[in-house]
PDB file of C-alpha atoms and ligand atoms in Angstrom:
ATOM      1  CA  UNK A 300      94.001 108.301  70.399  1.00  0.00           C
ATOM      2  CA  UNK A 301      94.451 109.145  66.731  1.00  0.00           C
ATOM      3  CA  UNK A 302      92.454 107.384  64.003  1.00  0.00           C
ATOM      4  CA  UNK A 303      95.137 104.798  63.170  1.00  0.00           C
ATOM      5  CA  UNK A 304      95.730 103.886  66.819  1.00  0.00           C
ATOM      6  CA  UNK A 305      91.992 103.662  67.377  1.00  0.00           C
ATOM      7  CA  UNK A 306      91.598 101.344  64.407  1.00  0.00           C
ATOM      8  CA  UNK A 307      94.466  99.163  65.657  1.00  0.00           C
ATOM      9  CA  UNK A 308      92.971  99.007  69.155  1.00  0.00           C
ATOM     10  CA  UNK A 309      89.395  98.356  68.052  1.00  0.00           C
ATOM     11  CA  UNK A 310      90.029  95.884  65.247  1.00  0.00           C
ATOM     12  CA  UNK A 311      93.640  94.729  64.893  1.00  0.00           C
ATOM     13  CA  UNK A 312      94.305  93.800  68.528  1.00  0.00           C
ATOM     14  CA  UNK A 313      91.093  91.735  68.804  1.00  0.00           C
ATOM     15  CA  UNK A 314      91.954  89.968  65.549  1.00  0.00           C
ATOM     16  CA  UNK A 315      95.577  89.172  66.489  1.00  0.00           C
ATOM     17  CA  UNK A 316      94.432  88.244  69.987  1.00  0.00           C
ATOM     18  CA  UNK A 317      91.792  85.910  68.592  1.00  0.00           C
ATOM     19  CA  UNK A 318      94.384  84.159  66.430  1.00  0.00           C
ATOM     20  CA  UNK A 319      96.594  83.773  69.518  1.00  0.00           C
ATOM     21  CA  UNK A 320      93.828  82.746  71.914  1.00  0.00           C
ATOM     22  CA  UNK A 321      95.650  79.430  72.488  1.00  0.00           C
ATOM     23  CA  UNK A 322      98.334  81.293  74.446  1.00  0.00           C
ATOM     24  CA  UNK A 323      95.823  81.644  77.285  1.00  0.00           C
ATOM     25  CA  UNK A 324      96.472  78.910  79.842  1.00  0.00           C
ATOM     26  CA  UNK A 325      94.320  80.223  82.664  1.00  0.00           C
ATOM     27  CA  UNK A 326      90.725  81.432  82.906  1.00  0.00           C
ATOM     28  CA  UNK A 327      90.126  84.932  81.573  1.00  0.00           C
ATOM     29  CA  UNK A 328      89.517  87.729  84.104  1.00  0.00           C
ATOM     30  CA  UNK A 329      87.748  91.036  83.484  1.00  0.00           C
ATOM     31  CA  UNK A 330      87.376  93.777  86.055  1.00  0.00           C
ATOM     32  CA  UNK A 331      85.392  96.862  86.999  1.00  0.00           C
ATOM     33  CA  UNK A 332      85.386  99.348  89.882  1.00  0.00           C
ATOM     34  CA  UNK A 333      82.355 101.494  90.797  1.00  0.00           C
ATOM     35  CA  UNK A 334      78.991 101.173  89.004  1.00  0.00           C
ATOM     36  CA  UNK A 335      77.156 104.507  88.768  1.00  0.00           C
ATOM     37  CA  UNK A 336      73.723 105.747  87.674  1.00  0.00           C
ATOM     38  CA  UNK A 337      75.225 108.829  86.021  1.00  0.00           C
ATOM     39  CA  UNK A 338      77.917 109.272  83.426  1.00  0.00           C
ATOM     40  CA  UNK A 339      80.643 106.678  83.620  1.00  0.00           C
ATOM     41  CA  UNK A 340      84.332 107.379  83.285  1.00  0.00           C
ATOM     42  CA  UNK A 341      87.069 105.121  81.974  1.00  0.00           C
ATOM     43  CA  UNK A 342      87.939 102.116  84.191  1.00  0.00           C
ATOM     44  CA  UNK A 343      86.895 103.771  87.441  1.00  0.00           C
ATOM     45  CA  UNK A 344      83.171 104.306  86.954  1.00  0.00           C
ATOM     46  CA  UNK A 345      80.921 102.268  84.699  1.00  0.00           C
ATOM     47  CA  UNK A 346      77.474 103.519  83.775  1.00  0.00           C
ATOM     48  CA  UNK A 347      74.847 101.157  85.186  1.00  0.00           C
ATOM     49  CA  UNK A 348      72.853 100.792  81.948  1.00  0.00           C
ATOM     50  CA  UNK A 349      75.993  99.941  79.992  1.00  0.00           C
ATOM     51  CA  UNK A 350      77.005  97.454  82.677  1.00  0.00           C
ATOM     52  CA  UNK A 351      73.577  95.800  82.523  1.00  0.00           C
ATOM     53  CA  UNK A 352      73.815  95.543  78.734  1.00  0.00           C
ATOM     54  CA  UNK A 353      77.211  93.835  79.081  1.00  0.00           C
ATOM     55  CA  UNK A 354      75.904  91.412  81.717  1.00  0.00           C
ATOM     56  CA  UNK A 355      72.846  90.555  79.608  1.00  0.00           C
ATOM     57  CA  UNK A 356      75.212  89.741  76.749  1.00  0.00           C
ATOM     58  CA  UNK A 357      77.134  87.381  79.059  1.00  0.00           C
ATOM     59  CA  UNK A 358      73.928  85.665  80.220  1.00  0.00           C
ATOM     60  CA  UNK A 359      72.318  85.415  76.777  1.00  0.00           C
ATOM     61  CA  UNK A 360      75.450  84.030  75.135  1.00  0.00           C
ATOM     62  CA  UNK A 361      75.972  81.188  77.574  1.00  0.00           C
ATOM     63  CA  UNK A 362      79.156  82.331  79.330  1.00  0.00           C
ATOM     64  CA  UNK A 363      80.035  80.458  82.521  1.00  0.00           C
ATOM     65  CA  UNK A 364      81.009  82.770  85.380  1.00  0.00           C
ATOM     66  CA  UNK A 365      83.055  81.684  88.383  1.00  0.00           C
ATOM     67  CA  UNK A 366      83.675  82.690  92.009  1.00  0.00           C
ATOM     68  CA  UNK A 367      87.271  82.874  93.248  1.00  0.00           C
ATOM     69  CA  UNK A 368      86.915  79.783  95.459  1.00  0.00           C
ATOM     70  CA  UNK A 369      85.828  77.745  92.440  1.00  0.00           C
ATOM     71  CA  UNK A 370      89.272  78.401  90.930  1.00  0.00           C
ATOM     72  CA  UNK A 371      90.758  75.950  93.473  1.00  0.00           C
ATOM     73  CA  UNK A 372      89.482  73.315  91.032  1.00  0.00           C
ATOM     74  CA  UNK A 373      92.120  72.571  88.365  1.00  0.00           C
ATOM     75  CA  UNK A 374      89.536  72.276  85.607  1.00  0.00           C
ATOM     76  CA  UNK A 375      87.864  75.552  86.498  1.00  0.00           C
ATOM     77  CA  UNK A 376      91.083  77.553  86.525  1.00  0.00           C
ATOM     78  CA  UNK A 377      92.008  76.438  82.987  1.00  0.00           C
ATOM     79  CA  UNK A 378      91.299  78.747  80.077  1.00  0.00           C
ATOM     80  CA  UNK A 379      88.157  77.808  78.224  1.00  0.00           C
ATOM     81  CA  UNK A 380      86.047  79.574  75.646  1.00  0.00           C
ATOM     82  CA  UNK A 381      83.001  81.287  77.177  1.00  0.00           C
ATOM     83  CA  UNK A 382      84.283  81.014  80.743  1.00  0.00           C
ATOM     84  CA  UNK A 383      85.124  84.170  82.648  1.00  0.00           C
ATOM     85  CA  UNK A 384      85.879  85.557  86.097  1.00  0.00           C
ATOM     86  CA  UNK A 385      84.175  88.920  86.684  1.00  0.00           C
ATOM     87  CA  UNK A 386      85.917  90.978  89.352  1.00  0.00           C
ATOM     88  CA  UNK A 387      85.515  94.360  91.035  1.00  0.00           C
ATOM     89  CA  UNK A 388      88.375  96.298  92.626  1.00  0.00           C
ATOM     90  CA  UNK A 389      88.272  98.128  95.975  1.00  0.00           C
ATOM     91  CA  UNK A 390      84.899  97.182  97.534  1.00  0.00           C
ATOM     92  CA  UNK A 391      82.602  99.996  96.379  1.00  0.00           C
ATOM     93  CA  UNK A 392      79.143 100.140  97.985  1.00  0.00           C
ATOM     94  CA  UNK A 393      77.598 100.087  94.496  1.00  0.00           C
ATOM     95  CA  UNK A 394      78.875  96.529  94.055  1.00  0.00           C
ATOM     96  CA  UNK A 395      75.960  95.643  96.340  1.00  0.00           C
ATOM     97  CA  UNK A 396      73.393  98.434  95.951  1.00  0.00           C
ATOM     98  CA  UNK A 397      73.466  98.803  92.163  1.00  0.00           C
ATOM     99  CA  UNK A 398      74.092  95.295  90.932  1.00  0.00           C
ATOM    100  CA  UNK A 399      73.561  92.480  93.441  1.00  0.00           C
ATOM    101  CA  UNK A 400      69.873  91.798  92.724  1.00  0.00           C
ATOM    102  CA  UNK A 401      70.389  92.234  89.001  1.00  0.00           C
ATOM    103  CA  UNK A 402      73.289  89.760  88.939  1.00  0.00           C
ATOM    104  CA  UNK A 403      71.188  87.365  91.024  1.00  0.00           C
ATOM    105  CA  UNK A 404      68.336  87.608  88.507  1.00  0.00           C
ATOM    106  CA  UNK A 405      70.742  86.645  85.696  1.00  0.00           C
ATOM    107  CA  UNK A 406      72.603  84.038  87.776  1.00  0.00           C
ATOM    108  CA  UNK A 407      75.950  85.739  87.092  1.00  0.00           C
ATOM    109  CA  UNK A 408      78.640  85.159  89.717  1.00  0.00           C
ATOM    110  CA  UNK A 409      81.129  87.892  90.519  1.00  0.00           C
ATOM    111  CA  UNK A 410      83.995  88.707  92.873  1.00  0.00           C
ATOM    112  CA  UNK A 411      85.223  91.670  94.874  1.00  0.00           C
ATOM    113  CA  UNK A 412      88.739  92.489  96.138  1.00  0.00           C
ATOM    114  CA  UNK A 413      88.339  94.411  99.389  1.00  0.00           C
ATOM    115  CA  UNK A 414      90.506  97.322 100.531  1.00  0.00           C
ATOM    116  CA  UNK A 415      90.239  96.154 104.121  1.00  0.00           C
ATOM    117  CA  UNK A 416      90.874  99.521 105.818  1.00  0.00           C
ATOM    118  CA  UNK A 417      87.876 101.112 104.039  1.00  0.00           C
ATOM    119  CA  UNK A 418      85.288  98.441 104.852  1.00  0.00           C
ATOM    120  CA  UNK A 419      82.850  99.609 107.585  1.00  0.00           C
ATOM    121  CA  UNK A 420      84.744 102.955 107.686  1.00  0.00           C
ATOM    122  CA  UNK A 421      84.212 104.780 104.398  1.00  0.00           C
ATOM    123  CA  UNK A 422      80.533 105.389 103.465  1.00  0.00           C
ATOM    124  CA  UNK A 423      81.308 104.873  99.762  1.00  0.00           C
ATOM    125  CA  UNK A 424      82.478 101.339 100.504  1.00  0.00           C
ATOM    126  CA  UNK A 425      80.774  98.106 101.559  1.00  0.00           C
ATOM    127  CA  UNK A 426      80.202  97.091 105.163  1.00  0.00           C
ATOM    128  CA  UNK A 427      81.108  93.686 106.565  1.00  0.00           C
ATOM    129  CA  UNK A 428      77.374  92.945 106.988  1.00  0.00           C
ATOM    130  CA  UNK A 429      76.804  93.462 103.267  1.00  0.00           C
ATOM    131  CA  UNK A 430      79.938  91.467 102.434  1.00  0.00           C
ATOM    132  CA  UNK A 431      78.635  88.569 104.522  1.00  0.00           C
ATOM    133  CA  UNK A 432      75.177  88.820 102.965  1.00  0.00           C
ATOM    134  CA  UNK A 433      76.700  88.584  99.488  1.00  0.00           C
ATOM    135  CA  UNK A 434      79.034  85.788 100.545  1.00  0.00           C
ATOM    136  CA  UNK A 435      76.151  83.759 102.015  1.00  0.00           C
ATOM    137  CA  UNK A 436      74.235  84.039  98.729  1.00  0.00           C
ATOM    138  CA  UNK A 437      76.969  81.947  97.028  1.00  0.00           C
ATOM    139  CA  UNK A 438      76.865  84.438  94.155  1.00  0.00           C
ATOM    140  CA  UNK A 439      79.841  86.579  95.171  1.00  0.00           C
ATOM    141  CA  UNK A 440      83.427  85.632  95.983  1.00  0.00           C
ATOM    142  CA  UNK A 441      85.943  87.791  97.829  1.00  0.00           C
ATOM    143  CA  UNK A 442      89.638  88.525  97.789  1.00  0.00           C
ATOM    144  CA  UNK A 443      91.916  91.156  99.347  1.00  0.00           C
ATOM    145  CA  UNK A 444      93.299  94.400  97.961  1.00  0.00           C
ATOM    146  CA  UNK A 445      95.676  95.328 100.853  1.00  0.00           C
ATOM    147  CA  UNK A 446      94.747  97.409 103.923  1.00  0.00           C
ATOM    148  CA  UNK A 447      95.527 100.981 102.758  1.00  0.00           C
ATOM    149  CA  UNK A 448      95.639 100.615  98.929  1.00  0.00           C
ATOM    150  CA  UNK A 449      99.346 101.537  98.454  1.00  0.00           C
ATOM    151  CA  UNK A 450     101.658 101.087  95.457  1.00  0.00           C
ATOM    152  CA  UNK A 451     103.168  97.666  96.110  1.00  0.00           C
ATOM    153  CA  UNK A 452     105.798  97.732  93.309  1.00  0.00           C
ATOM    154  CA  UNK A 453     108.408  99.223  95.621  1.00  0.00           C
ATOM    155  CA  UNK A 454     108.249  96.835  98.560  1.00  0.00           C
ATOM    156  CA  UNK A 455     110.490  99.104 100.686  1.00  0.00           C
ATOM    157  CA  UNK A 456     107.708 101.737 100.659  1.00  0.00           C
ATOM    158  CA  UNK A 457     105.082  99.585 102.341  1.00  0.00           C
ATOM    159  CA  UNK A 458     104.483  97.735 105.589  1.00  0.00           C
ATOM    160  CA  UNK A 459     103.879  94.106 104.542  1.00  0.00           C
ATOM    161  CA  UNK A 460     102.632  93.177 108.010  1.00  0.00           C
ATOM    162  CA  UNK A 461      99.796  95.686 107.727  1.00  0.00           C
ATOM    163  CA  UNK A 462      99.049  95.372 104.005  1.00  0.00           C
ATOM    164  CA  UNK A 463      99.050  91.583 103.812  1.00  0.00           C
ATOM    165  CA  UNK A 464      99.090  89.849 107.208  1.00  0.00           C
ATOM    166  CA  UNK A 465      96.795  92.222 109.105  1.00  0.00           C
ATOM    167  CA  UNK A 466      94.464  92.643 106.126  1.00  0.00           C
ATOM    168  CA  UNK A 467      94.221  88.853 105.822  1.00  0.00           C
ATOM    169  CA  UNK A 468      93.600  88.425 109.563  1.00  0.00           C
ATOM    170  CA  UNK A 469      90.690  90.906 109.513  1.00  0.00           C
ATOM    171  CA  UNK A 470      89.233  89.273 106.397  1.00  0.00           C
ATOM    172  CA  UNK A 471      89.420  85.870 108.094  1.00  0.00           C
ATOM    173  CA  UNK A 472      87.878  87.161 111.328  1.00  0.00           C
ATOM    174  CA  UNK A 473      84.938  88.701 109.450  1.00  0.00           C
ATOM    175  CA  UNK A 474      84.310  85.982 106.858  1.00  0.00           C
ATOM    176  CA  UNK A 475      85.623  82.844 108.517  1.00  0.00           C
ATOM    177  CA  UNK A 476      88.116  81.790 105.847  1.00  0.00           C
ATOM    178  CA  UNK A 477      91.542  82.787 104.566  1.00  0.00           C
ATOM    179  CA  UNK A 478      91.709  84.982 101.487  1.00  0.00           C
ATOM    180  CA  UNK A 479      93.526  83.188  98.662  1.00  0.00           C
ATOM    181  CA  UNK A 480      92.997  85.862  96.005  1.00  0.00           C
ATOM    182  CA  UNK A 481      94.995  89.095  96.045  1.00  0.00           C
ATOM    183  CA  UNK A 482      94.847  92.050  93.671  1.00  0.00           C
ATOM    184  CA  UNK A 483      97.534  94.743  93.388  1.00  0.00           C
ATOM    185  CA  UNK A 484      96.182  98.296  93.959  1.00  0.00           C
ATOM    186  CA  UNK A 485      96.758 100.506  90.891  1.00  0.00           C
ATOM    187  CA  UNK A 486      98.131  97.388  89.178  1.00  0.00           C
ATOM    188  CA  UNK A 487     101.395  98.439  90.839  1.00  0.00           C
ATOM    189  CA  UNK A 488     103.691  95.405  90.912  1.00  0.00           C
ATOM    190  CA  UNK A 489     107.281  94.358  90.183  1.00  0.00           C
ATOM    191  CA  UNK A 490     109.464  91.269  89.968  1.00  0.00           C
ATOM    192  CA  UNK A 491     110.260  91.829  93.655  1.00  0.00           C
ATOM    193  CA  UNK A 492     106.627  92.009  94.733  1.00  0.00           C
ATOM    194  CA  UNK A 493     105.718  88.915  92.677  1.00  0.00           C
ATOM    195  CA  UNK A 494     108.628  87.053  94.282  1.00  0.00           C
ATOM    196  CA  UNK A 495     107.592  88.177  97.763  1.00  0.00           C
ATOM    197  CA  UNK A 496     103.911  87.319  97.377  1.00  0.00           C
ATOM    198  CA  UNK A 497     104.488  83.972  95.663  1.00  0.00           C
ATOM    199  CA  UNK A 498     106.832  82.829  98.457  1.00  0.00           C
ATOM    200  CA  UNK A 499     105.865  84.746 101.627  1.00  0.00           C
ATOM    201  CA  UNK A 500     102.064  84.988 101.398  1.00  0.00           C
ATOM    202  CA  UNK A 501      99.341  82.378 101.318  1.00  0.00           C
ATOM    203  CA  UNK A 502      97.708  83.805  98.192  1.00  0.00           C
ATOM    204  CA  UNK A 503      97.177  81.198  95.498  1.00  0.00           C
ATOM    205  CA  UNK A 504      96.119  83.701  92.880  1.00  0.00           C
ATOM    206  CA  UNK A 505      97.672  87.134  92.392  1.00  0.00           C
ATOM    207  CA  UNK A 506      95.990  89.577  90.024  1.00  0.00           C
ATOM    208  CA  UNK A 507      97.709  92.384  88.108  1.00  0.00           C
ATOM    209  CA  UNK A 508      95.999  95.002  85.950  1.00  0.00           C
ATOM    210  CA  UNK A 509      98.050  94.157  82.861  1.00  0.00           C
ATOM    211  CA  UNK A 510      96.404  92.839  79.729  1.00  0.00           C
ATOM    212  CA  UNK A 511      98.721  89.838  79.466  1.00  0.00           C
ATOM    213  CA  UNK A 512      98.676  86.050  79.437  1.00  0.00           C
ATOM    214  CA  UNK A 513      98.460  84.671  82.981  1.00  0.00           C
ATOM    215  CA  UNK A 514     101.340  82.477  84.151  1.00  0.00           C
ATOM    216  CA  UNK A 515     102.572  80.370  87.041  1.00  0.00           C
ATOM    217  CA  UNK A 516     105.329  81.413  89.440  1.00  0.00           C
ATOM    218  CA  UNK A 517     106.437  79.375  92.471  1.00  0.00           C
ATOM    219  CA  UNK A 518     103.248  77.343  92.231  1.00  0.00           C
ATOM    220  CA  UNK A 519     100.961  80.402  92.320  1.00  0.00           C
ATOM    221  CA  UNK A 520      99.178  82.019  89.397  1.00  0.00           C
ATOM    222  CA  UNK A 521      99.939  85.599  88.361  1.00  0.00           C
ATOM    223  CA  UNK A 522      96.878  86.747  86.456  1.00  0.00           C
ATOM    224  CA  UNK A 523      96.670  89.264  83.659  1.00  0.00           C
ATOM    225  CA  UNK A 524      93.319  91.051  83.644  1.00  0.00           C
ATOM    226  CA  UNK A 525      91.223  93.087  81.267  1.00  0.00           C
ATOM    227  CA  UNK A 526      89.825  96.344  82.638  1.00  0.00           C
ATOM    228  CA  UNK A 527      86.438  97.114  81.113  1.00  0.00           C
ATOM    229  CA  UNK A 528      86.496 100.750  80.069  1.00  0.00           C
ATOM    230  CA  UNK A 529      83.215 102.682  80.116  1.00  0.00           C
ATOM    231  CA  UNK A 530      84.258 104.638  77.032  1.00  0.00           C
ATOM    232  CA  UNK A 531      85.256 101.754  74.750  1.00  0.00           C
ATOM    233  CA  UNK A 532      83.174 100.057  72.065  1.00  0.00           C
ATOM    234  CA  UNK A 533      81.022  96.989  72.627  1.00  0.00           C
ATOM    235  CA  UNK A 534      83.331  95.122  70.238  1.00  0.00           C
ATOM    236  CA  UNK A 535      86.306  95.819  72.498  1.00  0.00           C
ATOM    237  CA  UNK A 536      84.262  94.647  75.501  1.00  0.00           C
ATOM    238  CA  UNK A 537      83.525  91.352  73.722  1.00  0.00           C
ATOM    239  CA  UNK A 538      87.204  90.935  72.752  1.00  0.00           C
ATOM    240  CA  UNK A 539      88.282  91.521  76.360  1.00  0.00           C
ATOM    241  CA  UNK A 540      85.643  89.065  77.558  1.00  0.00           C
ATOM    242  CA  UNK A 541      87.064  86.385  75.251  1.00  0.00           C
ATOM    243  CA  UNK A 542      90.694  86.849  76.320  1.00  0.00           C
ATOM    244  CA  UNK A 543      91.724  88.376  72.998  1.00  0.00           C
ATOM    245  CA  UNK A 544      93.250  91.476  74.610  1.00  0.00           C
ATOM    246  CA  UNK A 545      95.740  89.447  76.673  1.00  0.00           C
ATOM    247  CA  UNK A 546      98.041  89.762  73.658  1.00  0.00           C
ATOM    248  CA  UNK A 547      98.427  93.485  74.438  1.00  0.00           C
ATOM    249  CA  UNK A 548     101.442  93.257  76.756  1.00  0.00           C
ATOM    250  CA  UNK A 549     103.337  91.040  74.309  1.00  0.00           C
ATOM    251  CA  UNK A 550     103.191  93.666  71.579  1.00  0.00           C
ATOM    252  CA  UNK A 551     103.654  97.004  73.353  1.00  0.00           C
TER     253      UNK A 551
HETATM  254 ZN1   ZN B 617      92.092  99.521  93.728  1.00  0.00          ZN
END
């Protein structure tokens, strides 16, 4: 990024976003992936110390955090200052080993979208036992992230039975309830996939990876989300936390 772009991203977007904060109808969502002890990298890996600093900021500044199931409540799902949904994509093992106790000590709720085919199979991912342990703590909510983590934008490329129905059935068998929160892998989505999921699935909330204002379609909510980037400034993190970056998609 050149100096002008950097300035625009770090200062102008947060300012314009702040002035337009009223365009947010639904609760703000931020997301992470893996949390690592070593050097972080972009959206995919966040350094643990940086993550802890961000979470302490959330706790010390009185933000309310919510689990997915709490969004069934009409009041909870509305946009409100200092209210945020913290989410993690994929189901990385570190979402338990590196952060669970810490989040518990701060009383911060969080959520994980599971790539169902990796759970109990891939050693870098969570196991169902750990998922259940987190679920039983009432601190962590869960959603689905397909079975094989494909690009969903082109619906003709994927097997919806496997990616949605089978993934949901396994989730329900292991956790005892239907998943109502779905996140697109790679943020890969299209008008077609939104239409399919808002009419053919049981998901109430569908999450993209676009920094945009969330909206309703066929009675479901399509969420914009703010990826927290390991390499961005603390000011940008705060702006994303407050829903000020949701303006991004309206101006690019
Ligand atoms: Zn993913």
